[in-house]
Structures are given as C-alpha cells and as structure tokens.
mmCIF file of C-alpha atoms in Angstrom:
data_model
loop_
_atom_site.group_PDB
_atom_site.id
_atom_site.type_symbol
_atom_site.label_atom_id
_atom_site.label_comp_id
_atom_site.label_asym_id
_atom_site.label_seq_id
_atom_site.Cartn_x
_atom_site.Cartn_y
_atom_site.Cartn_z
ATOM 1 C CA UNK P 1 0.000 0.000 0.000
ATOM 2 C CA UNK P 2 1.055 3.848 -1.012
ATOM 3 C CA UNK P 3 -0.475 6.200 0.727
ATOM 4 C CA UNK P 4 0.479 10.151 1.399
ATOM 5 C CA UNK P 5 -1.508 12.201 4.633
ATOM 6 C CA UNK P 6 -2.166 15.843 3.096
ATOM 7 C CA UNK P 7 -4.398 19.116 3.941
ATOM 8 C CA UNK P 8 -3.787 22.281 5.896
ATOM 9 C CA UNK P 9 -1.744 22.652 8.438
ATOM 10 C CA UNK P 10 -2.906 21.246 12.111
ATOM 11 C CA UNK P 11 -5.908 19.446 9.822
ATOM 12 C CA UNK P 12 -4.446 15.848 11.426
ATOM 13 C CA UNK P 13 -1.976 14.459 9.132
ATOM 14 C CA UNK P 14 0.734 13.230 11.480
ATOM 15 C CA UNK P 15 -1.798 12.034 14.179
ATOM 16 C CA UNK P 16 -3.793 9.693 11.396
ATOM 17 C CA UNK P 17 -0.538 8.856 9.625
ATOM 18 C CA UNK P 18 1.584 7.714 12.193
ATOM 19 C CA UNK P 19 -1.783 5.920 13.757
ATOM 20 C CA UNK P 20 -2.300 4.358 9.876
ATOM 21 C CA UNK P 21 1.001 3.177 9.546
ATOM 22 C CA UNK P 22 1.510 1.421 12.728
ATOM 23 C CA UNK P 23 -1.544 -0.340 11.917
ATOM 24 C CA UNK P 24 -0.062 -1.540 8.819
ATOM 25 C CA UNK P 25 2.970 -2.445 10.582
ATOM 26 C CA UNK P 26 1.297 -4.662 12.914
ATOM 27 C CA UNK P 27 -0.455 -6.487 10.194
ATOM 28 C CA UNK P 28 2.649 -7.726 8.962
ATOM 29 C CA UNK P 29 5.341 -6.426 5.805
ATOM 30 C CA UNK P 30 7.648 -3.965 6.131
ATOM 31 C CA UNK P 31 6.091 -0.725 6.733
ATOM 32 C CA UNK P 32 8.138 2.856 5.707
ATOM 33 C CA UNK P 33 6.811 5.956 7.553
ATOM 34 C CA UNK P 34 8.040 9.394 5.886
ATOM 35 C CA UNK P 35 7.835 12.399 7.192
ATOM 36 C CA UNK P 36 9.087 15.189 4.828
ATOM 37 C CA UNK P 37 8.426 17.907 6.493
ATOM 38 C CA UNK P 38 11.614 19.956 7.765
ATOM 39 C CA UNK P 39 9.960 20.488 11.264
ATOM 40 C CA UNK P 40 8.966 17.181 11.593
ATOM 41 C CA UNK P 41 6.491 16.088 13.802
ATOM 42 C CA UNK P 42 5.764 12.621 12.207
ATOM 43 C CA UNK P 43 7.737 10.444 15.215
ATOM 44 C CA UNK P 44 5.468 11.332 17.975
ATOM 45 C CA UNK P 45 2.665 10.278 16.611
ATOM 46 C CA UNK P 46 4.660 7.227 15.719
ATOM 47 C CA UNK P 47 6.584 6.461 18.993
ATOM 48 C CA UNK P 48 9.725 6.804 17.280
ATOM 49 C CA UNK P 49 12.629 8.087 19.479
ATOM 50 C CA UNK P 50 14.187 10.535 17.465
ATOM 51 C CA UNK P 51 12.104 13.409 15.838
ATOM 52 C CA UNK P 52 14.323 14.185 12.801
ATOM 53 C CA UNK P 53 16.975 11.657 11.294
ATOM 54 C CA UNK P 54 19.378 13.371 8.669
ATOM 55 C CA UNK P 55 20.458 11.014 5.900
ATOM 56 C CA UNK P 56 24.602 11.243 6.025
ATOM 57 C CA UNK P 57 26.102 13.098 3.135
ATOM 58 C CA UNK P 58 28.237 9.457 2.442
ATOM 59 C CA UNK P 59 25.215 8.739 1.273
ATOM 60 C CA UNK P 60 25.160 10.318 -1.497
ATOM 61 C CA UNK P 61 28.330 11.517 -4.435
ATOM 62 C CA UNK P 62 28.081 15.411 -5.888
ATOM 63 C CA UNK P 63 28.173 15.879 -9.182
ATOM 64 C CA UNK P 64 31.658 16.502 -9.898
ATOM 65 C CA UNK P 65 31.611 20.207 -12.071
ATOM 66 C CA UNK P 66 31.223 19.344 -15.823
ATOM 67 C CA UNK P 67 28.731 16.403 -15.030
ATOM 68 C CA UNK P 68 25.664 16.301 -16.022
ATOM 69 C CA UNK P 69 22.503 15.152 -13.769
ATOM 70 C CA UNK P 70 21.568 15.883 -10.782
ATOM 71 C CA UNK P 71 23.505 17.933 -8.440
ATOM 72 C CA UNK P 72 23.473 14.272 -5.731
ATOM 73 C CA UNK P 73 23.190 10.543 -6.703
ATOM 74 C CA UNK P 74 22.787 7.736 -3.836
ATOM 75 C CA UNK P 75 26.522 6.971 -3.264
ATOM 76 C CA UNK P 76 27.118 4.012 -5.969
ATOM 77 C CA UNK P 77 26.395 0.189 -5.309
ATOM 78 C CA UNK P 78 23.658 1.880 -2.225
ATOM 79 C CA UNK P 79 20.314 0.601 -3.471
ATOM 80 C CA UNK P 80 17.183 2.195 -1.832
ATOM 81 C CA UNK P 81 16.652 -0.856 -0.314
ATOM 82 C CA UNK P 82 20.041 -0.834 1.491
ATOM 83 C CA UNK P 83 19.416 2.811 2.336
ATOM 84 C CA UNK P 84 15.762 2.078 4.194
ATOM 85 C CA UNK P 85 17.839 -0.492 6.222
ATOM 86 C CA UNK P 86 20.748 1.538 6.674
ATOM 87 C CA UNK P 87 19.181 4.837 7.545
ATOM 88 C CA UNK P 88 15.262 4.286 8.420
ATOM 89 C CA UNK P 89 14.603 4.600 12.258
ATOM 90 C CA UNK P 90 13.787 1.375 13.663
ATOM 91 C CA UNK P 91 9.947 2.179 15.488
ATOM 92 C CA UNK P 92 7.336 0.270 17.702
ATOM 93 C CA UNK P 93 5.878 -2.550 15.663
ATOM 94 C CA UNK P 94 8.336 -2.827 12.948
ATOM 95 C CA UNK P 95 7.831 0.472 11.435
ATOM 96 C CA UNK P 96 10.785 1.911 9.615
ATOM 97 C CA UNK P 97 10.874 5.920 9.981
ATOM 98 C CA UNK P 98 12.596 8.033 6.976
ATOM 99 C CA UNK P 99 12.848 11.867 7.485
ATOM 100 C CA UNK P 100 15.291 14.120 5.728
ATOM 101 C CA UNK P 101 16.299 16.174 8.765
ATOM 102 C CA UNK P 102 15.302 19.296 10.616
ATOM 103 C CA UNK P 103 15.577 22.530 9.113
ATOM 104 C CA UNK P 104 18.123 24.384 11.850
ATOM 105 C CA UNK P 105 20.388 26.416 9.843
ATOM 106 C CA UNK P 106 20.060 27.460 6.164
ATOM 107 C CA UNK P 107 17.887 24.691 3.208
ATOM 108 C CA UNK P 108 21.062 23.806 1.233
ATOM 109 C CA UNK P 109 22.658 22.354 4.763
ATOM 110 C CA UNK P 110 20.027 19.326 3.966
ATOM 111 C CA UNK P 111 20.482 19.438 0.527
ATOM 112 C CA UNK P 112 22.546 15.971 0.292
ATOM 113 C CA UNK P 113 19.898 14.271 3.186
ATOM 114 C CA UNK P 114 17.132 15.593 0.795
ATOM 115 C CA UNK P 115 18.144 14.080 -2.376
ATOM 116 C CA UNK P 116 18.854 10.975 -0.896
ATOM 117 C CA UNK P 117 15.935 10.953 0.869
ATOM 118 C CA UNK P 118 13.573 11.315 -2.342
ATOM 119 C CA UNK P 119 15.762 9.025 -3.849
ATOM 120 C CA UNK P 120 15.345 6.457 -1.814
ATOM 121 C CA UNK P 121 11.425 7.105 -1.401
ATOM 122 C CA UNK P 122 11.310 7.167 -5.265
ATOM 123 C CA UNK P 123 13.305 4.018 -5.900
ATOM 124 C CA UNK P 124 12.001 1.284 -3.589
ATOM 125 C CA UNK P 125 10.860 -1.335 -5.768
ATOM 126 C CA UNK P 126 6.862 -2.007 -5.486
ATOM 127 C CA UNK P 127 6.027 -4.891 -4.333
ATOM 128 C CA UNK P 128 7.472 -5.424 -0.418
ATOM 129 C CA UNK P 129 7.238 -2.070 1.368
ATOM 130 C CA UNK P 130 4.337 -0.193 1.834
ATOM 131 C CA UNK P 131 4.699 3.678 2.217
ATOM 132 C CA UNK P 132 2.851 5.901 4.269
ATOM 133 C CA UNK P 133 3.960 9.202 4.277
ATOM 134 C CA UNK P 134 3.033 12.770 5.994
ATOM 135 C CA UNK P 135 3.584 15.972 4.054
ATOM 136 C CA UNK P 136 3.799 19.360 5.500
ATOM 137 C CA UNK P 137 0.998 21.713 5.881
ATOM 138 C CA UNK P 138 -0.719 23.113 3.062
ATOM 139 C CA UNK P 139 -0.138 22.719 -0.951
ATOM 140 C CA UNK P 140 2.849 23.498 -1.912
ATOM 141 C CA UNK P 141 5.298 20.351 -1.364
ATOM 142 C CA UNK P 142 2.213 18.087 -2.630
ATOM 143 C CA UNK P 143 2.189 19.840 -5.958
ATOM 144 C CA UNK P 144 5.935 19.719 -6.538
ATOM 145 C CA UNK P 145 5.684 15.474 -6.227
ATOM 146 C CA UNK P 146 7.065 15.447 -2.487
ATOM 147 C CA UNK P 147 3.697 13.135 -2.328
ATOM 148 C CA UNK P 148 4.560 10.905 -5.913
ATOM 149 C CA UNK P 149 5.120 7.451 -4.526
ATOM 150 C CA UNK P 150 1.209 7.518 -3.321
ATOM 151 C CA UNK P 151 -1.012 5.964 -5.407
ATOM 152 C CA UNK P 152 -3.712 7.200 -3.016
ATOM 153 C CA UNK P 153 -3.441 10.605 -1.630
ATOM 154 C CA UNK P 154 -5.292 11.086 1.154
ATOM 155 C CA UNK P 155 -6.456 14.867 2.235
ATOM 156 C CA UNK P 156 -7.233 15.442 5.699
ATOM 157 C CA UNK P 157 -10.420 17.700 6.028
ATOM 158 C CA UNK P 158 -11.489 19.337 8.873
ATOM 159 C CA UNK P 159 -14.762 20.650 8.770
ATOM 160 C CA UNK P 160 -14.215 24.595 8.619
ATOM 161 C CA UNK P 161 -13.889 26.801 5.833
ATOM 162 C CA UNK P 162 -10.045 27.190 5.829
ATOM 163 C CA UNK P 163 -9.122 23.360 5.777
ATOM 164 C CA UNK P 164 -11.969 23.270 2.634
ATOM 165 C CA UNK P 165 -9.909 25.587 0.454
ATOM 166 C CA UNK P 166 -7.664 23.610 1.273
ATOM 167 C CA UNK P 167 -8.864 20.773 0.277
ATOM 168 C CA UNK P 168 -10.257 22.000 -3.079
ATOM 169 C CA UNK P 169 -6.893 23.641 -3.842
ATOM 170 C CA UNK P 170 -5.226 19.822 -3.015
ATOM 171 C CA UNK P 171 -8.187 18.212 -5.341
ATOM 172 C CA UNK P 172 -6.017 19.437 -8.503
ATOM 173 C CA UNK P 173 -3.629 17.247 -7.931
ATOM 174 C CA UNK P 174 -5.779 14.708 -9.493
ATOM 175 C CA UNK P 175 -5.652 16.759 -12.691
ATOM 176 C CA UNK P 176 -1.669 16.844 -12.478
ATOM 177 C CA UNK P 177 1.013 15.580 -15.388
ATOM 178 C CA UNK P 178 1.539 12.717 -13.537
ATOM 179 C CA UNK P 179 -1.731 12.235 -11.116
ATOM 180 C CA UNK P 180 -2.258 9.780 -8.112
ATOM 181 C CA UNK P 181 -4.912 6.570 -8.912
ATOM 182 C CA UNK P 182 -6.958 8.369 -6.578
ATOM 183 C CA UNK P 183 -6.987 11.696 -4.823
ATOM 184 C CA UNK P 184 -9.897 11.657 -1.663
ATOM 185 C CA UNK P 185 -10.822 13.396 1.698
ATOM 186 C CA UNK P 186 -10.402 12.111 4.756
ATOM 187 C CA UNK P 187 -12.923 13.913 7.003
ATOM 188 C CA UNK P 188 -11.277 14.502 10.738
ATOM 189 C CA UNK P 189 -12.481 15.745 14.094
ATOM 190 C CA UNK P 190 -15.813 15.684 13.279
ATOM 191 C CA UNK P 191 -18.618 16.079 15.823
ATOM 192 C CA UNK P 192 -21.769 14.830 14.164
ATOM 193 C CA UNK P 193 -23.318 14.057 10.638
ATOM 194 C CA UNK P 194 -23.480 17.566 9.282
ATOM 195 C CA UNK P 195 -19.728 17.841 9.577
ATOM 196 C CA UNK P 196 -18.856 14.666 6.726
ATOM 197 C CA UNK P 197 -21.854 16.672 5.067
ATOM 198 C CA UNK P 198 -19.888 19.749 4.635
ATOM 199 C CA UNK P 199 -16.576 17.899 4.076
ATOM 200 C CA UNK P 200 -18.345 15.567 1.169
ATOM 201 C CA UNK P 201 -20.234 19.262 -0.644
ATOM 202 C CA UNK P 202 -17.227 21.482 -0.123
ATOM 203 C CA UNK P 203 -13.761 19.549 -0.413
ATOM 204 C CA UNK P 204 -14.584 18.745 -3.994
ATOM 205 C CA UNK P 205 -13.242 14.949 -3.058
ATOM 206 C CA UNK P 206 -14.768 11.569 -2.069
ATOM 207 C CA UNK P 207 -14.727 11.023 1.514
ATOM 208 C CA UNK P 208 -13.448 7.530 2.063
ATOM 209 C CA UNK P 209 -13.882 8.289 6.089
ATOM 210 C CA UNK P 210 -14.934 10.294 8.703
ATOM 211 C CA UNK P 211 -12.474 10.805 12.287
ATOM 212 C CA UNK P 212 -14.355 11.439 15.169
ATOM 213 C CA UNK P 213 -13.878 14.491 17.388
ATOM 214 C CA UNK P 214 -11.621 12.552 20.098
ATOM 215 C CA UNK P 215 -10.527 14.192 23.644
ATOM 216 C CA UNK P 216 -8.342 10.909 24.137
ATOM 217 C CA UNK P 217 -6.472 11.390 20.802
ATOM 218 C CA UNK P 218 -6.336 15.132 21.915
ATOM 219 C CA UNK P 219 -4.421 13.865 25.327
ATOM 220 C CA UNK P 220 -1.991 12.007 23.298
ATOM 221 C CA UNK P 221 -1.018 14.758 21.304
ATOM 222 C CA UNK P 222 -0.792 17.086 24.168
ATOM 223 C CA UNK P 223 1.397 14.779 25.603
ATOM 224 C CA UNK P 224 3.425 14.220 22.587
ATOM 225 C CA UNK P 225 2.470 9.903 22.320
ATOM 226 C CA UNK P 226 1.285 8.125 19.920
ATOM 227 C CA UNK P 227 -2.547 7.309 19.817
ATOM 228 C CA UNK P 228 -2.512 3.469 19.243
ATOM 229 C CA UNK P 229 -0.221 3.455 22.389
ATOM 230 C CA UNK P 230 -1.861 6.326 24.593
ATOM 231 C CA UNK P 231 -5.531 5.974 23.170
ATOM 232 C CA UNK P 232 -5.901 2.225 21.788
ATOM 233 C CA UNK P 233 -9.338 1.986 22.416
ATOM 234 C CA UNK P 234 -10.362 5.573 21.392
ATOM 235 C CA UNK P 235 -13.409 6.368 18.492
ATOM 236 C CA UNK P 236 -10.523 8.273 16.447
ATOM 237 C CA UNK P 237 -8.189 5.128 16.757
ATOM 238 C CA UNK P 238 -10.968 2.629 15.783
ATOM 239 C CA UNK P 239 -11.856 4.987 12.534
ATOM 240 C CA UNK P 240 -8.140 5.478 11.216
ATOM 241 C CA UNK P 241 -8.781 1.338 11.722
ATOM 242 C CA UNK P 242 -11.869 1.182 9.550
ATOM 243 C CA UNK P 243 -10.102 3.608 6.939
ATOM 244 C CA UNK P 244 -7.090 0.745 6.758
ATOM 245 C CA UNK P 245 -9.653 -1.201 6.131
ATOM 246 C CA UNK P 246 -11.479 -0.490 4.097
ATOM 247 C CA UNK P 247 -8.628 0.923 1.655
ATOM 248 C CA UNK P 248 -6.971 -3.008 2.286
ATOM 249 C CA UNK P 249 -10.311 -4.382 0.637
ATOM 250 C CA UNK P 250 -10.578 -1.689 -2.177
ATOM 251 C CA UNK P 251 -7.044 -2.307 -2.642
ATOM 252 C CA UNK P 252 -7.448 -6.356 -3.028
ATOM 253 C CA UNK P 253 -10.832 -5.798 -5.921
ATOM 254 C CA UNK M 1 3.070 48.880 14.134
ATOM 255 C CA UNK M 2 4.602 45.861 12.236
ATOM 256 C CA UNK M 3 4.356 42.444 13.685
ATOM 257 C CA UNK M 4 4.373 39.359 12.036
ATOM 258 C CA UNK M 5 2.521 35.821 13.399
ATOM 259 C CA UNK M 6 4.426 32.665 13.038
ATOM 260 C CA UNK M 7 4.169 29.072 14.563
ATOM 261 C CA UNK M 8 2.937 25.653 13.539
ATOM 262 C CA UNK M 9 0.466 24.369 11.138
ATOM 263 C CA UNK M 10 -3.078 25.371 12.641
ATOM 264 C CA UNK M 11 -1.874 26.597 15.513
ATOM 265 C CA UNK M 12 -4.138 29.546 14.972
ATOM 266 C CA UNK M 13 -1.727 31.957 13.124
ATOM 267 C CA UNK M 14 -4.595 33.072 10.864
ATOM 268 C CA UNK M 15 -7.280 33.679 12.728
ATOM 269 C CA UNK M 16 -4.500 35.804 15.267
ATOM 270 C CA UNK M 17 -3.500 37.651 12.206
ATOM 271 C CA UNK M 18 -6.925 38.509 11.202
ATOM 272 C CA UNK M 19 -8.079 39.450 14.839
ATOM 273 C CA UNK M 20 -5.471 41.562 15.277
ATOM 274 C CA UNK M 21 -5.953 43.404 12.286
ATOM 275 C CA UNK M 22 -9.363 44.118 12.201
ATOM 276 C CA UNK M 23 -8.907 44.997 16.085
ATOM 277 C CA UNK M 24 -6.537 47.847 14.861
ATOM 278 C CA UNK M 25 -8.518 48.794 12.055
ATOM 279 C CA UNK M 26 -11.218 49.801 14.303
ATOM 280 C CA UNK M 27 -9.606 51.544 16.629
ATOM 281 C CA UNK M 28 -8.756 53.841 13.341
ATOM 282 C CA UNK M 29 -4.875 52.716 12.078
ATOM 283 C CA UNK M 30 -4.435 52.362 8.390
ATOM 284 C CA UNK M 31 -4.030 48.691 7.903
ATOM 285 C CA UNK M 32 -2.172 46.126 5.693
ATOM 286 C CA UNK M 33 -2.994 42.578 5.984
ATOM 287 C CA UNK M 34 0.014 40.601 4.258
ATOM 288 C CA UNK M 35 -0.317 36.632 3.546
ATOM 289 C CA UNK M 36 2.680 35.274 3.125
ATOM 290 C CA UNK M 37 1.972 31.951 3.335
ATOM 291 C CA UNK M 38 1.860 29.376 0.146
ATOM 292 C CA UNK M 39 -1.937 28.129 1.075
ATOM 293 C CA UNK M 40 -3.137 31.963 1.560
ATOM 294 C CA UNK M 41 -6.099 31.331 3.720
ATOM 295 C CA UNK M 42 -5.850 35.087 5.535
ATOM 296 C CA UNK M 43 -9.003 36.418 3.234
ATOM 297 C CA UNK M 44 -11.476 33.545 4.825
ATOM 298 C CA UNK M 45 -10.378 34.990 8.725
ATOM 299 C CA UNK M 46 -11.186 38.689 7.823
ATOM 300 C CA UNK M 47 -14.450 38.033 6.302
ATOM 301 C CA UNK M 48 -13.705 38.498 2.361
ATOM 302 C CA UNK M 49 -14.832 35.134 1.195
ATOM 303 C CA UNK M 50 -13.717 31.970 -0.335
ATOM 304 C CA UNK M 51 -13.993 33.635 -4.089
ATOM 305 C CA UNK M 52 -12.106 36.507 -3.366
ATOM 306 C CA UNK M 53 -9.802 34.556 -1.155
ATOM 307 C CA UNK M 54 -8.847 32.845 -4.667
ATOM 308 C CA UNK M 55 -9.337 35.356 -6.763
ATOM 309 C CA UNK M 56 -5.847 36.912 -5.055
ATOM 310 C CA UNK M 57 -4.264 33.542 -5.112
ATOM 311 C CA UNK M 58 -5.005 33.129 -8.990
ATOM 312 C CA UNK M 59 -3.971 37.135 -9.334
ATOM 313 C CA UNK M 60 -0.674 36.700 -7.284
ATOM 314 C CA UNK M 61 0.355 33.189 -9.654
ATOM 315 C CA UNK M 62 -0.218 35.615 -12.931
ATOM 316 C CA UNK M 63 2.578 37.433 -11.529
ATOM 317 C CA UNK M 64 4.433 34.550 -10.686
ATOM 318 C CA UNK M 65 4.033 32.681 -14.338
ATOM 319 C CA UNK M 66 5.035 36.553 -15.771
ATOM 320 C CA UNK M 67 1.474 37.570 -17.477
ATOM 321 C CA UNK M 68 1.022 40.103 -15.285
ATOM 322 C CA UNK M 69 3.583 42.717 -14.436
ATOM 323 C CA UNK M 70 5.028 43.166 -11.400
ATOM 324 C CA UNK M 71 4.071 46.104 -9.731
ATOM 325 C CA UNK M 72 6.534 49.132 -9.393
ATOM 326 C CA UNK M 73 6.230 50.457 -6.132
ATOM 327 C CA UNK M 74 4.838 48.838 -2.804
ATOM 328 C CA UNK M 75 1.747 51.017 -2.777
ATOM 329 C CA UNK M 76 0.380 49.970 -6.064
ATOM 330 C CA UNK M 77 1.440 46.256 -5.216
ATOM 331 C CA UNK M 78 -0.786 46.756 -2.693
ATOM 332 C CA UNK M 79 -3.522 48.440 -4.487
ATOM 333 C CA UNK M 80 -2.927 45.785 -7.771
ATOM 334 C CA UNK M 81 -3.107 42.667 -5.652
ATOM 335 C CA UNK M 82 -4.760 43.600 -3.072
ATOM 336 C CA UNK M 83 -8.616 44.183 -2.053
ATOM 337 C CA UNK M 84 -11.005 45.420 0.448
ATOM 338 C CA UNK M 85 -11.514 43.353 3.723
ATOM 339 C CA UNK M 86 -13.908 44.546 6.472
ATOM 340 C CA UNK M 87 -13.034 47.691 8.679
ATOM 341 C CA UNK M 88 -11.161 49.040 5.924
ATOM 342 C CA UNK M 89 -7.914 46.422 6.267
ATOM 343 C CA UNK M 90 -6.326 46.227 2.818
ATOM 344 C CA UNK M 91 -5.018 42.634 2.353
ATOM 345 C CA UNK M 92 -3.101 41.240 -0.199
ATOM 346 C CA UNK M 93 -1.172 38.060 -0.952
ATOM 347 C CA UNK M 94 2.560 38.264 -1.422
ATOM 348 C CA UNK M 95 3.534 34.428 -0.801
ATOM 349 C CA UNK M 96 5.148 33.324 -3.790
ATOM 350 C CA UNK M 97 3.286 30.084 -4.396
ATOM 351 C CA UNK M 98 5.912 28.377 -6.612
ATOM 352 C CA UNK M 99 9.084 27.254 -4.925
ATOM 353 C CA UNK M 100 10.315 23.958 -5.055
ATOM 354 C CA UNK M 101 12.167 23.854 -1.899
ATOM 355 C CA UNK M 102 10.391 21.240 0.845
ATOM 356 C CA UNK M 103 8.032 22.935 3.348
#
C-alpha cells in the first residue's frame, strides 16, 4: 500500500498517519513511515525516538563540475533498499521511519539528506514495502511530487472553511502531469453528521472516512504519544482502523 | 506597528492575524494585511470570502508565471493585488506560491 496524509496545516496528518502506519505495521510487511516535512512532527505520533533523522552526506556523491545530472546521486552500489535499512529509524511494531532532517540552519545544509531521501522514497521497488507518508501543511510540497510514490493521496479535512480551500486547492492534484490513482478526503475531528456533510459538498473529493472528534487522541497529542499506544481503544483510533480497512479491501478488488 | 505571526500548522496563526488586524482597524490605524503563506487562507479569517480569497491567489500566480507585471512600487502592489476586507484592512497576498524547496 502507497499512501500520502495531506491538507492544511494542524488538519491531522501526522496524528492519522503515524496511527495508519503502525496499523499496517502490525499487520505484517515492512512498513516505511516518511515524514518530509523539515519540522517534523511525524515520530510522535509514531513512537519513534528521534524526531528528525538526517540522511549522512556518504550517502550520497556530488556531481563533480562538468557532469551532467543531478547535483546528488545515492553513493554508488547503495540501493534504496540498502538505504531504508541503513538509515530508516527502527519504530514500535516494525515500522521503519525516513525523514530528511530538521531545518536548523540554512535549506542547502540538507540538501545531500534531501536528495537521498527522495531518492530512496522514489526508488524502492513495489512490491514489499508499503509507504505511508506525511507531508507538511498546506499545498505546496504536494504539488511539486514530495507526495509521488502515493497511489492514493489522502487529504485530511477538517470541517471549517479554511481546511476546505484547502482541500479544493489539493483536489487538482488529481488533474496533475503525472496524477495519483486516486486523490480523496479524509474527514477529521468531526462532531456529528453535518460535519462529513460539509466535508463531502465542499472539499470537492470523495470522503473515504470520517475521524471522530476525540478528547483521548487530543491527550496524546498534548502529551506528545502516539494514539494506538496512549488511546488504543479511542473512536478516532478505531476509525483510522476502519479507513485501513477499508482501503486493504478496495485495494485487493 | 509591524508584527508578524508565526508558529505551527493550525496553531491559529490566521485567525491571530486577522483578529489583530481588524482589532486595529477599528480603533482607526491604516491597515495592511500581508499573507505570506503558500496556502493563503488570511481572506477567509477577515471576512472576504472563499472567491475573493482565490481570486488573489489566482492574481498573485499571474505574476508569478510573468502575465502580469510586477508592480513598481509597494503602494500599487498593494492596491494591484490587493482588495477590500472589512473595517477598511487592505489585504493582499505576497507568498510566492511556486518554490520547489520542501516545506
């Protein structure tokens, strides 16, 4: 399974993604969670140790000046494969974490980490690893391919007017060069019918499920933990379930 | 006055923006309301709409893409990309929306 967590910022995305992918984990096959965001948040929600994990620059060769290509290549004979093993964060269940770093000092001080980072992401082979990724707030890194290995894209909709533009700005993805299978809302803390309502008339998506309003998922993010650990038996929990679900059986017709 | 509101994703850096600027509005300062952010959502917190919200977005990428011309002072950037929010704020949008770097 591919999957990428979008929408406006604070909408959900690392909450349901690191939720979704430990899920996955636990159901067995390797499991890569990406976080490519430079102020990552993706590990709490996770249980991962470390928030941010900068690939090594020996990971990667520079072009030398005269070359032509890219400005970095993975370092030769590393195969993404390698990499995940080499560099991905070991997390609770199996997961494997990949981030790119955190954004300290100037962008081009991550400019190795990044390139090997979305090679990595964009070389894994297909069958074996599923990905599950969490992109930053907002539109921009989603319609520059940060988001590319998904074949479903998955935006996170809250029901207010904000994280709706949102949402129909992120629809046109699906009408990109080089588009997603599927592009669809995810409707999150929602507090009663009228709320998917809105989210299914005014995201301009399919909603393929609807988060409930949760103050035990809300503890777990005020303390920083991951919901399947701090909240297992929570409504939000059991939904981000029912969405694994039911993408597993659409995924299997 | 010049402040600018930063923090996390929905942490409530619009709607702060907004308040404040409508707050200062009334109590009779000339006002600018800059979004600089690459989802502009600034125009939804001080009441001018989704439409118009876009219709700054789509006027701000013309510039971007080079069909429309840049505007040759800050004043008329203001008053060519710009519009009329409630309590007399004048907001416009000067996020550049394309930029390939991550976040």
């Amino acid at each position: 399974m591919r999957v990428a967590f979008v929408g406006k910022g604070g909408a959900g995305k690392s909450a349901i993604a690191g939720t979704f992918a430990r899920l996955l984990a636990r159901a067995g096959g390797p499991v890569l969670a990406i976080d490519s965001d430079p102020m990552p948040g993706l590990a709490h929600s996770l249980g991962v140790e470390v928030t941010d994990a900068p690939i090594p620059d020996d990971a990667v060769t520079e072009r030398r000046e005269g070359e032509e290509g890219p400005r970095f290549r993975l370092r030769e004979g590393l195969t993404p494969v390698e990499a995940v093993e080499r560099y991905a964060v070991r997390g609770p269940d199996g997961v494997r974490f990949l981030q790119f770093g955190k954004l300290r000092g100037p962008a081009w001080a991550l400019a190795g980490s990044q390139f090997a980072f979305r090679e990595i992401v964009a070389g894994l082979p297909d069958d074996g690893w599923s990905l599950v990724g969490d992109l930053p707030g907002g539109t921009r890194q989603a319609f520059f391919g940060w988001g590319s290995y998904a074949r479903t894209v998955l935006v996170v909709v809250e029901p207010t007017a904000k994280s709706l533009l949102s949402a129909r700005r992120l629809a046109r993805l699906a009408l990109g060069e080089r588009p997603p299978e599927r592009v669809v809302a995810l409707a999150n803390k929602i507090r009663g019918p009228a709320d998917v309502d809105l989210v299914a008339r005014r995201s301009g998506l399919d909603v393929v499920g609807a988060v409930p309003w949760d103050e035990a998922l809300a503890e777990a993010e005020r303390q920083g933990l991951p919901p399947v650990d701090a909240a297992p038996d929570s409504a939000a929990v059991a939904a981000v379930v029912s969405l694994l679900e039911r993408l597993n059986e659409e995924q299997t017709r | 006055m010049r402040v600018a509101v930063v923090g996390k994703g929905g942490s409530g850096k619009t709607t702060t923006s907004a308040i404040l600027a409508r707050s200062l509005a009334r109590g009779g300062a000339r006002v600018v309301a800059l979004d600089c952010d690459t989802n502009p959502n600034l125009g939804i917190s001080l009441g001018v709409g989704d439409e118009e919200t876009e219709r700054l977005v789509v006027m701000r990428e013309a510039l971007d893409e080079g069909e429309s011309e840049h505007a040759p002072s800050w004043d008329s950037l203001i008053d060519r990309f710009g519009t009329d929010a409630p309590d007399g704020v004048r907001l416009a949008v000067v996020s550049r929306i394309e930029d390939p770097e991550p976040g």
